[in-house]
Amino acid sequence: MTKPSQVEKKRVNLALQGGGAHGAFTWGVLDRLFAEERLAIEAISGTSAGAMNAVVSADGMMKGGAAGAREALRNFWRSVSNIALASPLKRSWVDVLTGNWNLDHSAAYLFFDFMSRVASPYDVNPVNINPLRDFLVDTINFERVRCCTQMQLFVAATSVQTGRVRIFDRSELTADVVMASACLPLLFQAVSIEGQDYWDGGYSGNPPLYPLAYRCTAGDVIIVQINPLGCQETPTAAREILNRINEITFNSNLLNELRAIEFVGRLLDEGSLDPKRYKKMRIHTISAENGMGDLNASSKLNAEWDFLIHLFEIGRRVADKWLIENFDRIGHRSTLDLRSVIH
């Protein structure tokens, strides 16, 4: 019997969405994918929490291969939880008793949510104190990340001045770049890089797909999707409306890229484009929608270890199920019906 290590691995690219603490779902997905001996990950593109998962994976990969990436991810999310122990953003005792992971009844969350509506981070934090940067520097060896040869990395941030996405490749990655990719403008001051100010990459690419199409050889992209594309009912509460607006905003550029991929693929099938110049992409998604439907935007700020482990386990379980059902299709056809998504 041929061992998995003796079989040629299927090469894929990963595209990781952002979503605060919900990035622990992606951690679970990555843990399962890195454990899969039949897969080789050529590149990862990421935004916000997706960017953090990407650089942590590369750092761990340099130290100990796939096993090192899995260990680095666990250590990173454990550190996130340890820092959050000092945060006032915690669930109310009612939510703890009822098993509700959202922070809607947290007095601190309600206060910060209100303040973000009436005062900018330039008002409440004029000296721009941001412990996130120190945390990233202490946790991630960016010099090692930039030297990672096992896989390519692409991190997205949005230019405040132009509104366009900027893709930072592996050689450019620093703590400031990751901070820029995760910079929500109502919470943090814009991050300046080379004289340009940047906000969260989710506004222009969540996650970006085109570098995976044009700068990589693998034809398969697995999108780890945290933000749902659709909703069952029209929201009526103010906070629910704002949450849905953010979901639509953060998914709009992804949908545009999927439309372009579907259009190019259709023209290639018709023989209208030169296959030497254009590549047909096979798109797959591992989605959090089915396992996290009861969570709202406030839970993205909940970094309790039990909650992160809960998300991790959902992500690993969903990824395992996806591999069982779809592994044979990798390299042959998309498992995401693009037409049903974009029309």
Short mmCIF file of C-alpha atoms in Angstrom, two decimals:
data_model
loop_
_atom_site.label_atom_id
_atom_site.label_comp_id
_atom_site.label_asym_id
_atom_site.label_seq_id
_atom_site.Cartn_x
_atom_site.Cartn_y
_atom_site.Cartn_z
CA MET A 1 0.00 0.00 0.00
CA THR A 2 1.34 3.42 -0.96
CA LYS A 3 1.86 5.76 1.95
CA PRO A 4 0.42 9.34 1.71
CA SER A 5 3.92 10.81 1.87
CA GLN A 6 4.82 8.87 -1.30
CA VAL A 7 1.86 10.25 -3.24
CA GLU A 8 2.26 13.54 -5.07
CA LYS A 9 0.56 16.19 -2.98
CA LYS A 10 -2.21 18.36 -4.35
CA ARG A 11 -1.20 22.02 -4.38
CA VAL A 12 -3.71 24.60 -3.18
CA ASN A 13 -3.81 28.25 -2.19
CA LEU A 14 -5.69 29.56 0.83
CA ALA A 15 -7.62 32.83 1.13
CA LEU A 16 -8.43 33.79 4.73
CA GLN A 17 -11.12 36.29 5.67
CA GLY A 18 -10.88 38.60 8.65
CA GLY A 19 -13.28 38.65 11.57
CA GLY A 20 -11.66 39.38 14.92
CA ALA A 21 -11.96 36.53 17.40
CA HIS A 22 -13.85 34.55 14.76
CA GLY A 23 -10.40 34.04 13.25
CA ALA A 24 -10.15 31.16 15.72
CA PHE A 25 -12.49 29.28 13.37
CA THR A 26 -9.84 29.74 10.68
CA TRP A 27 -7.24 28.49 13.16
CA GLY A 28 -9.23 25.26 13.39
CA VAL A 29 -9.48 24.98 9.60
CA LEU A 30 -5.74 25.57 9.20
CA ASP A 31 -4.93 23.02 11.90
CA ARG A 32 -6.78 20.37 9.90
CA LEU A 33 -5.35 21.43 6.53
CA PHE A 34 -1.77 21.50 7.81
CA ALA A 35 -2.32 18.00 9.23
CA GLU A 36 -3.43 16.71 5.82
CA GLU A 37 -0.41 14.96 4.29
CA ARG A 38 -2.03 14.88 0.83
CA LEU A 39 -2.07 18.68 0.57
CA ALA A 40 0.66 21.24 -0.12
CA ILE A 41 -0.13 24.91 0.51
CA GLU A 42 1.60 27.10 -2.04
CA ALA A 43 0.36 30.50 -0.83
CA ILE A 44 -1.92 32.19 1.68
CA SER A 45 -3.64 35.53 1.23
CA GLY A 46 -5.27 37.11 4.25
CA THR A 47 -6.96 40.15 5.68
CA SER A 48 -7.10 41.30 9.33
CA ALA A 49 -7.36 38.17 11.51
CA GLY A 50 -6.74 36.17 8.33
CA ALA A 51 -3.46 38.04 7.87
CA MET A 52 -2.47 37.22 11.44
CA ASN A 53 -3.22 33.54 10.91
CA ALA A 54 -1.16 33.66 7.71
CA VAL A 55 1.99 35.20 9.20
CA VAL A 56 1.81 33.03 12.33
CA SER A 57 1.55 29.96 10.08
CA ALA A 58 4.62 31.05 8.09
CA ASP A 59 6.59 31.74 11.27
CA GLY A 60 5.76 28.29 12.61
CA MET A 61 6.41 26.67 9.25
CA MET A 62 9.95 28.01 9.28
CA LYS A 63 10.54 26.57 12.75
CA GLY A 64 9.04 23.13 12.29
CA GLY A 65 7.18 22.57 9.05
CA ALA A 66 3.44 21.88 9.14
CA ALA A 67 3.60 20.68 12.75
CA GLY A 68 5.41 23.90 13.66
CA ALA A 69 2.68 25.95 11.98
CA ARG A 70 -0.01 24.16 13.98
CA GLU A 71 1.88 24.70 17.24
CA ALA A 72 2.51 28.38 16.45
CA LEU A 73 -1.17 28.97 15.75
CA ARG A 74 -2.23 27.41 19.06
CA ASN A 75 0.36 29.44 20.96
CA PHE A 76 -0.72 32.63 19.20
CA TRP A 77 -4.40 32.24 20.03
CA ARG A 78 -3.57 31.23 23.59
CA SER A 79 -1.58 34.47 23.90
CA VAL A 80 -4.52 36.44 22.50
CA SER A 81 -6.73 34.93 25.19
CA ASN A 82 -4.20 35.60 27.96
CA ILE A 83 -4.00 39.29 27.03
CA ALA A 84 -7.79 39.50 26.93
CA LEU A 85 -7.96 38.47 30.59
CA ALA A 86 -7.21 42.11 31.47
CA SER A 87 -9.79 43.47 29.05
CA PRO A 88 -13.10 44.85 30.33
CA LEU A 89 -14.81 43.34 27.27
CA LYS A 90 -16.33 40.27 28.86
CA ARG A 91 -19.67 38.53 28.79
CA SER A 92 -22.29 39.46 31.36
CA TRP A 93 -23.04 36.91 34.07
CA VAL A 94 -26.40 36.22 32.41
CA ASP A 95 -24.71 35.32 29.13
CA VAL A 96 -22.20 33.13 30.96
CA LEU A 97 -25.02 31.22 32.67
CA THR A 98 -27.02 30.83 29.45
CA GLY A 99 -24.05 29.89 27.28
CA ASN A 100 -24.38 32.95 25.04
CA TRP A 101 -21.00 33.86 23.53
CA ASN A 102 -22.10 37.33 22.36
CA LEU A 103 -21.25 40.52 24.27
CA ASP A 104 -24.53 42.35 23.68
CA HIS A 105 -25.23 42.61 27.41
CA SER A 106 -21.69 43.55 28.43
CA ALA A 107 -21.64 47.04 29.95
CA ALA A 108 -18.09 47.64 28.68
CA TYR A 109 -19.00 46.56 25.15
CA LEU A 110 -22.06 48.81 25.10
CA PHE A 111 -19.96 51.73 26.33
CA PHE A 112 -17.22 51.24 23.73
CA ASP A 113 -19.82 50.70 21.02
CA PHE A 114 -21.47 54.01 21.94
CA MET A 115 -18.17 55.87 22.14
CA SER A 116 -17.17 54.67 18.67
CA ARG A 117 -20.26 56.43 17.32
CA VAL A 118 -19.56 59.82 18.88
CA ALA A 119 -15.75 60.05 19.18
CA SER A 120 -12.97 59.01 16.84
CA PRO A 121 -9.81 57.17 17.95
CA TYR A 122 -7.98 60.46 17.37
CA ASP A 123 -10.15 62.00 20.11
CA VAL A 124 -10.01 59.23 22.71
CA ASN A 125 -6.43 58.07 22.00
CA PRO A 126 -4.53 61.13 20.71
CA VAL A 127 -1.07 59.65 21.39
CA ASN A 128 -2.05 56.51 19.45
CA ILE A 129 -1.27 53.89 22.09
CA ASN A 130 -1.81 50.51 20.45
CA PRO A 131 -0.70 47.43 22.40
CA LEU A 132 -1.47 45.28 19.36
CA ARG A 133 1.82 46.25 17.73
CA ASP A 134 3.89 45.27 20.77
CA PHE A 135 1.96 42.00 20.98
CA LEU A 136 2.66 41.17 17.32
CA VAL A 137 6.36 42.02 17.66
CA ASP A 138 6.67 39.89 20.80
CA THR A 139 4.70 36.96 19.34
CA ILE A 140 5.79 36.79 15.69
CA ASN A 141 9.32 36.77 14.28
CA PHE A 142 8.74 38.87 11.16
CA GLU A 143 12.30 38.44 9.93
CA ARG A 144 11.69 34.71 9.90
CA VAL A 145 8.33 35.26 8.15
CA ARG A 146 10.00 37.28 5.40
CA CYS A 147 12.49 34.45 4.91
CA CYS A 148 9.81 31.76 4.64
CA THR A 149 10.39 29.79 1.46
CA GLN A 150 7.75 27.13 2.03
CA MET A 151 4.86 29.31 0.89
CA GLN A 152 4.04 32.74 -0.46
CA LEU A 153 2.11 35.28 1.62
CA PHE A 154 -0.13 38.17 0.58
CA VAL A 155 -1.68 40.61 3.07
CA ALA A 156 -4.30 43.20 2.11
CA ALA A 157 -4.76 46.73 3.47
CA THR A 158 -6.90 49.61 2.19
CA SER A 159 -5.35 52.95 1.27
CA VAL A 160 -7.21 55.75 3.04
CA GLN A 161 -6.21 58.23 0.33
CA THR A 162 -7.14 56.21 -2.76
CA GLY A 163 -9.59 53.63 -1.42
CA ARG A 164 -7.71 50.95 -3.35
CA VAL A 165 -6.33 47.71 -2.00
CA ARG A 166 -2.62 47.29 -1.52
CA ILE A 167 -1.23 43.79 -1.47
CA PHE A 168 1.90 43.35 0.63
CA ASP A 169 3.87 40.25 -0.30
CA ARG A 170 6.01 38.16 2.00
CA SER A 171 9.15 40.29 1.61
CA GLU A 172 7.29 43.40 2.85
CA LEU A 173 5.60 41.97 5.91
CA THR A 174 6.07 43.74 9.24
CA ALA A 175 4.02 44.25 12.38
CA ASP A 176 2.82 47.58 10.93
CA VAL A 177 1.56 45.86 7.77
CA VAL A 178 -0.47 43.36 9.79
CA MET A 179 -1.77 46.18 11.99
CA ALA A 180 -2.81 48.09 8.87
CA SER A 181 -4.66 45.04 7.55
CA ALA A 182 -6.59 44.85 10.85
CA CYS A 183 -7.12 48.60 11.38
CA LEU A 184 -10.82 49.25 11.93
CA PRO A 185 -11.08 53.05 11.52
CA LEU A 186 -13.64 53.55 14.29
CA LEU A 187 -11.35 51.83 16.80
CA PHE A 188 -7.79 52.62 15.71
CA GLN A 189 -5.90 55.44 14.06
CA ALA A 190 -4.81 54.75 10.50
CA VAL A 191 -1.47 52.95 10.17
CA SER A 192 1.15 54.86 8.17
CA ILE A 193 3.46 52.87 5.89
CA GLU A 194 5.88 54.60 3.53
CA GLY A 195 3.94 57.86 3.81
CA GLN A 196 0.54 56.29 3.06
CA ASP A 197 -2.22 55.71 5.60
CA TYR A 198 -4.07 52.41 5.67
CA TRP A 199 -7.25 50.95 7.12
CA ASP A 200 -8.58 47.42 7.38
CA GLY A 201 -8.03 45.37 4.22
CA GLY A 202 -11.59 44.07 4.44
CA TYR A 203 -12.90 47.22 2.78
CA SER A 204 -11.06 46.43 -0.46
CA GLY A 205 -10.26 42.71 -0.38
CA ASN A 206 -11.59 40.21 2.13
CA PRO A 207 -9.62 38.21 1.21
CA PRO A 208 -7.83 39.17 -2.03
CA LEU A 209 -7.86 36.45 -4.69
CA TYR A 210 -6.07 38.00 -7.66
CA PRO A 211 -2.50 37.54 -6.35
CA LEU A 212 -3.30 33.84 -6.01
CA ALA A 213 -4.39 33.76 -9.64
CA TYR A 214 -1.54 35.75 -11.17
CA ARG A 215 1.42 35.09 -8.88
CA CYS A 216 0.97 31.41 -8.06
CA THR A 217 0.95 28.17 -10.05
CA ALA A 218 -1.75 26.24 -8.17
CA GLY A 219 -5.16 26.47 -9.79
CA ASP A 220 -7.19 25.69 -6.66
CA VAL A 221 -8.13 28.32 -4.08
CA ILE A 222 -9.81 27.41 -0.79
CA ILE A 223 -11.57 30.43 0.71
CA VAL A 224 -12.00 30.20 4.48
CA GLN A 225 -15.14 32.27 4.84
CA ILE A 226 -16.09 33.84 8.16
CA ASN A 227 -18.52 36.56 7.06
CA PRO A 228 -21.80 35.15 5.71
CA LEU A 229 -22.82 36.17 2.20
CA GLY A 230 -26.56 35.98 2.89
CA CYS A 231 -28.99 36.35 5.77
CA GLN A 232 -32.29 34.64 6.50
CA GLU A 233 -34.28 37.68 7.62
CA THR A 234 -34.04 41.42 7.14
CA PRO A 235 -32.57 42.90 10.34
CA THR A 236 -34.69 45.48 12.15
CA ALA A 237 -32.66 46.35 15.28
CA ALA A 238 -30.09 49.14 14.87
CA ARG A 239 -27.10 47.01 15.82
CA GLU A 240 -28.26 44.14 13.62
CA ILE A 241 -28.66 46.53 10.66
CA LEU A 242 -25.14 47.86 11.16
CA ASN A 243 -23.79 44.31 11.43
CA ARG A 244 -25.44 43.35 8.13
CA ILE A 245 -24.10 46.50 6.44
CA ASN A 246 -20.60 45.51 7.52
CA GLU A 247 -21.07 41.96 6.23
CA ILE A 248 -22.19 43.26 2.84
CA THR A 249 -19.34 45.78 2.71
CA PHE A 250 -16.68 43.24 3.63
CA ASN A 251 -17.98 40.70 1.09
CA SER A 252 -18.52 43.06 -1.86
CA ASN A 253 -14.97 42.92 -3.24
CA LEU A 254 -14.82 39.15 -2.80
CA LEU A 255 -17.98 38.83 -4.89
CA ASN A 256 -16.49 41.10 -7.55
CA GLU A 257 -13.39 38.93 -7.77
CA LEU A 258 -15.53 35.78 -7.97
CA ARG A 259 -17.48 37.35 -10.84
CA ALA A 260 -14.23 38.03 -12.69
CA ILE A 261 -13.00 34.47 -12.09
CA GLU A 262 -16.29 33.01 -13.33
CA PHE A 263 -16.24 35.27 -16.41
CA VAL A 264 -12.65 34.35 -17.34
CA GLY A 265 -13.39 30.65 -16.79
CA ARG A 266 -16.44 30.82 -19.04
CA LEU A 267 -14.49 32.56 -21.81
CA LEU A 268 -11.71 29.97 -21.53
CA ASP A 269 -14.26 27.18 -21.86
CA GLU A 270 -15.64 28.89 -24.98
CA GLY A 271 -12.18 29.24 -26.47
CA SER A 272 -12.43 33.05 -26.47
CA LEU A 273 -9.28 33.59 -24.38
CA ASP A 274 -5.73 32.38 -24.77
CA PRO A 275 -5.10 29.67 -22.11
CA LYS A 276 -1.41 30.56 -22.21
CA ARG A 277 -2.22 34.03 -20.88
CA TYR A 278 -5.20 33.29 -18.64
CA LYS A 279 -5.72 30.61 -16.03
CA LYS A 280 -8.95 28.95 -15.03
CA MET A 281 -9.30 28.97 -11.26
CA ARG A 282 -11.05 26.28 -9.27
CA ILE A 283 -12.75 27.83 -6.22
CA HIS A 284 -13.68 26.09 -2.99
CA THR A 285 -15.04 27.42 0.30
CA ILE A 286 -14.88 26.21 3.85
CA SER A 287 -17.54 28.28 5.52
CA ALA A 288 -18.42 29.11 9.11
CA GLU A 289 -22.07 29.82 8.30
CA ASN A 290 -23.52 26.50 9.45
CA GLY A 291 -21.64 26.28 12.75
CA MET A 292 -21.70 29.92 13.85
CA GLY A 293 -25.15 31.15 12.91
CA ASP A 294 -26.04 32.19 16.48
CA LEU A 295 -23.04 34.51 16.81
CA ASN A 296 -23.22 38.22 16.03
CA ALA A 297 -20.64 40.96 15.53
CA SER A 298 -20.12 41.54 19.27
CA SER A 299 -18.68 38.03 19.68
CA LYS A 300 -15.78 39.05 17.40
CA LEU A 301 -14.43 40.87 20.46
CA ASN A 302 -14.82 37.89 22.79
CA ALA A 303 -11.37 36.37 23.29
CA GLU A 304 -12.16 33.98 26.15
CA TRP A 305 -10.14 30.81 25.74
CA ASP A 306 -13.22 28.59 26.00
CA PHE A 307 -14.83 30.55 23.16
CA LEU A 308 -11.71 30.42 20.99
CA ILE A 309 -11.46 26.67 21.53
CA HIS A 310 -15.18 26.38 20.68
CA LEU A 311 -14.53 28.15 17.36
CA PHE A 312 -11.37 26.12 16.76
CA GLU A 313 -13.26 22.87 17.15
CA ILE A 314 -16.00 24.03 14.77
CA GLY A 315 -13.39 25.02 12.20
CA ARG A 316 -11.49 21.74 12.45
CA ARG A 317 -14.71 19.71 12.23
CA VAL A 318 -15.99 21.64 9.21
CA ALA A 319 -12.61 21.34 7.45
CA ASP A 320 -12.45 17.60 8.11
CA LYS A 321 -15.95 17.14 6.69
CA TRP A 322 -15.03 19.24 3.67
CA LEU A 323 -11.92 17.16 2.95
CA ILE A 324 -13.85 13.90 3.19
CA GLU A 325 -16.48 15.14 0.74
CA ASN A 326 -14.34 17.17 -1.66
CA PHE A 327 -10.69 16.12 -1.65
CA ASP A 328 -10.97 14.14 -4.89
CA ARG A 329 -12.33 17.22 -6.69
CA ILE A 330 -9.26 19.32 -5.93
CA GLY A 331 -7.31 19.76 -9.14
CA HIS A 332 -10.33 18.86 -11.27
CA ARG A 333 -13.25 21.20 -10.67
CA SER A 334 -14.63 23.86 -8.35
CA THR A 335 -16.78 22.78 -5.44
CA LEU A 336 -18.29 26.28 -5.20
CA ASP A 337 -21.04 26.97 -7.72
CA LEU A 338 -19.89 30.45 -8.77
CA ARG A 339 -23.00 31.24 -10.79
CA SER A 340 -25.29 30.63 -7.83
CA VAL A 341 -23.13 32.91 -5.67
CA ILE A 342 -22.76 35.85 -8.04
CA HIS A 343 -26.24 35.92 -9.62
#
